[in-house]
Amino acid sequence: MRIPNIKAAAKALRQNEKRRARNLKRKEGLKKIVKEMKRHLAAGDAAKARELAPQLMQATDKAVAKGTIHRNKAARIKSRLLSQLAGSGAPIAKPAKSAAR
């Protein structure tokens, strides 16, 4: 690893490491939800997958808002999983709005 000679470059490196860690955590959380939802859909457990749908929406929207993933990727993830869920049956629950905003 190269050590920066300039103070500003050292700070930029520190910031980059923090942002990378934050983005990785956010991506891993999203992947976990997607994986769990796919597992439930494959098993035919639409009820469990339906419960995860609001979490999927929130995680993808937050990742887009923070610039972790591109909005088209988020749309693709949501579209694919929700179309599979729609093919399996009943309606999707909407996420609860928090009162303290």
mmCIF file of C-alpha atoms in Angstrom:
data_model
loop_
_atom_site.group_PDB
_atom_site.id
_atom_site.type_symbol
_atom_site.label_atom_id
_atom_site.label_comp_id
_atom_site.label_asym_id
_atom_site.label_seq_id
_atom_site.Cartn_x
_atom_site.Cartn_y
_atom_site.Cartn_z
ATOM 1 C CA MET A 1 0.000 0.000 0.000
ATOM 2 C CA ARG A 2 1.268 3.465 -0.859
ATOM 3 C CA ILE A 3 1.533 6.061 1.856
ATOM 4 C CA PRO A 4 0.582 9.555 0.699
ATOM 5 C CA ASN A 5 3.142 12.359 1.023
ATOM 6 C CA ILE A 6 0.579 15.143 1.108
ATOM 7 C CA LYS A 7 -1.660 15.826 4.098
ATOM 8 C CA ALA A 8 -4.796 16.221 1.965
ATOM 9 C CA ALA A 9 -4.087 12.922 0.213
ATOM 10 C CA ALA A 10 -3.744 11.180 3.585
ATOM 11 C CA LYS A 11 -7.104 12.590 4.670
ATOM 12 C CA ALA A 12 -8.692 11.539 1.371
ATOM 13 C CA LEU A 13 -7.355 8.019 1.928
ATOM 14 C CA ARG A 14 -8.871 7.888 5.429
ATOM 15 C CA GLN A 15 -12.210 9.137 4.125
ATOM 16 C CA ASN A 16 -12.141 6.594 1.317
ATOM 17 C CA GLU A 17 -11.566 3.725 3.761
ATOM 18 C CA LYS A 18 -14.499 4.847 5.936
ATOM 19 C CA ARG A 19 -16.809 5.255 2.950
ATOM 20 C CA ARG A 20 -15.775 1.895 1.532
ATOM 21 C CA ALA A 21 -16.543 0.157 4.837
ATOM 22 C CA ARG A 22 -19.928 1.907 5.045
ATOM 23 C CA ASN A 23 -20.818 1.022 1.455
ATOM 24 C CA LEU A 24 -19.763 -2.605 1.906
ATOM 25 C CA LYS A 25 -21.930 -2.936 5.007
ATOM 26 C CA ARG A 26 -24.904 -1.443 3.165
ATOM 27 C CA LYS A 27 -24.361 -3.725 0.141
ATOM 28 C CA GLU A 28 -23.998 -6.810 2.328
ATOM 29 C CA GLY A 29 -27.240 -5.968 4.120
ATOM 30 C CA LEU A 30 -29.029 -5.614 0.790
ATOM 31 C CA LYS A 31 -27.553 -8.873 -0.511
ATOM 32 C CA LYS A 32 -28.669 -10.651 2.661
ATOM 33 C CA ILE A 33 -32.275 -9.510 2.188
ATOM 34 C CA VAL A 34 -32.247 -10.427 -1.524
ATOM 35 C CA LYS A 35 -30.784 -13.852 -0.784
ATOM 36 C CA GLU A 36 -33.318 -14.542 1.965
ATOM 37 C CA MET A 37 -36.205 -13.432 -0.249
ATOM 38 C CA LYS A 38 -34.992 -15.641 -3.123
ATOM 39 C CA ARG A 39 -34.702 -18.579 -0.722
ATOM 40 C CA HIS A 40 -38.297 -18.113 0.475
ATOM 41 C CA LEU A 41 -39.590 -17.734 -3.090
ATOM 42 C CA ALA A 42 -37.762 -20.883 -4.207
ATOM 43 C CA ALA A 43 -39.209 -22.797 -1.253
ATOM 44 C CA GLY A 44 -42.698 -21.564 -2.164
ATOM 45 C CA ASP A 45 -43.083 -19.635 1.080
ATOM 46 C CA ALA A 46 -44.728 -16.502 -0.339
ATOM 47 C CA ALA A 47 -45.887 -15.285 3.077
ATOM 48 C CA LYS A 48 -42.318 -14.973 4.408
ATOM 49 C CA ALA A 49 -41.160 -13.377 1.151
ATOM 50 C CA ARG A 50 -44.054 -10.901 1.374
ATOM 51 C CA GLU A 51 -42.903 -9.870 4.853
ATOM 52 C CA LEU A 52 -39.424 -9.138 3.477
ATOM 53 C CA ALA A 53 -40.702 -6.983 0.581
ATOM 54 C CA PRO A 54 -40.863 -3.715 2.590
ATOM 55 C CA GLN A 55 -37.334 -4.341 3.921
ATOM 56 C CA LEU A 56 -36.152 -4.911 0.347
ATOM 57 C CA MET A 57 -37.719 -1.633 -0.784
ATOM 58 C CA GLN A 58 -36.202 0.308 2.100
ATOM 59 C CA ALA A 59 -32.719 -1.200 1.693
ATOM 60 C CA THR A 60 -32.581 -0.612 -2.076
ATOM 61 C CA ASP A 61 -33.939 2.936 -1.818
ATOM 62 C CA LYS A 62 -31.474 3.812 0.933
ATOM 63 C CA ALA A 63 -28.547 2.355 -1.047
ATOM 64 C CA VAL A 64 -29.558 4.494 -4.036
ATOM 65 C CA ALA A 65 -30.017 7.617 -1.913
ATOM 66 C CA LYS A 66 -26.564 7.180 -0.378
ATOM 67 C CA GLY A 67 -24.970 6.518 -3.775
ATOM 68 C CA THR A 68 -23.953 2.944 -2.965
ATOM 69 C CA ILE A 69 -25.715 1.402 -5.971
ATOM 70 C CA HIS A 70 -27.116 2.847 -9.184
ATOM 71 C CA ARG A 71 -30.849 3.531 -9.319
ATOM 72 C CA ASN A 72 -31.265 1.226 -12.330
ATOM 73 C CA LYS A 73 -29.710 -1.663 -10.422
ATOM 74 C CA ALA A 74 -32.103 -1.053 -7.524
ATOM 75 C CA ALA A 75 -35.046 -0.947 -9.930
ATOM 76 C CA ARG A 76 -33.882 -4.200 -11.536
ATOM 77 C CA ILE A 77 -33.527 -5.968 -8.167
ATOM 78 C CA LYS A 78 -36.969 -4.819 -6.988
ATOM 79 C CA SER A 79 -38.642 -5.578 -10.308
ATOM 80 C CA ARG A 80 -37.302 -9.121 -10.563
ATOM 81 C CA LEU A 81 -38.099 -10.119 -7.003
ATOM 82 C CA LEU A 82 -41.510 -8.456 -6.831
ATOM 83 C CA SER A 83 -42.593 -9.954 -10.158
ATOM 84 C CA GLN A 84 -41.665 -13.396 -8.790
ATOM 85 C CA LEU A 85 -43.614 -12.594 -5.644
ATOM 86 C CA ALA A 86 -46.625 -11.402 -7.660
ATOM 87 C CA GLY A 87 -46.587 -14.702 -9.545
ATOM 88 C CA SER A 88 -46.780 -16.552 -6.243
ATOM 89 C CA GLY A 89 -49.991 -14.942 -5.004
ATOM 90 C CA ALA A 90 -51.261 -12.315 -2.554
ATOM 91 C CA PRO A 91 -50.568 -8.566 -2.167
ATOM 92 C CA ILE A 92 -47.434 -6.998 -0.734
ATOM 93 C CA ALA A 93 -47.447 -5.158 2.605
ATOM 94 C CA LYS A 94 -46.390 -1.513 2.519
ATOM 95 C CA PRO A 95 -43.669 -0.330 4.919
ATOM 96 C CA ALA A 96 -44.911 1.455 8.027
ATOM 97 C CA LYS A 97 -44.358 5.221 8.054
ATOM 98 C CA SER A 98 -42.435 6.422 11.066
ATOM 99 C CA ALA A 99 -44.179 9.190 13.027
ATOM 100 C CA ALA A 100 -40.979 10.923 14.186
ATOM 101 C CA ARG A 101 -39.671 12.676 11.102
#
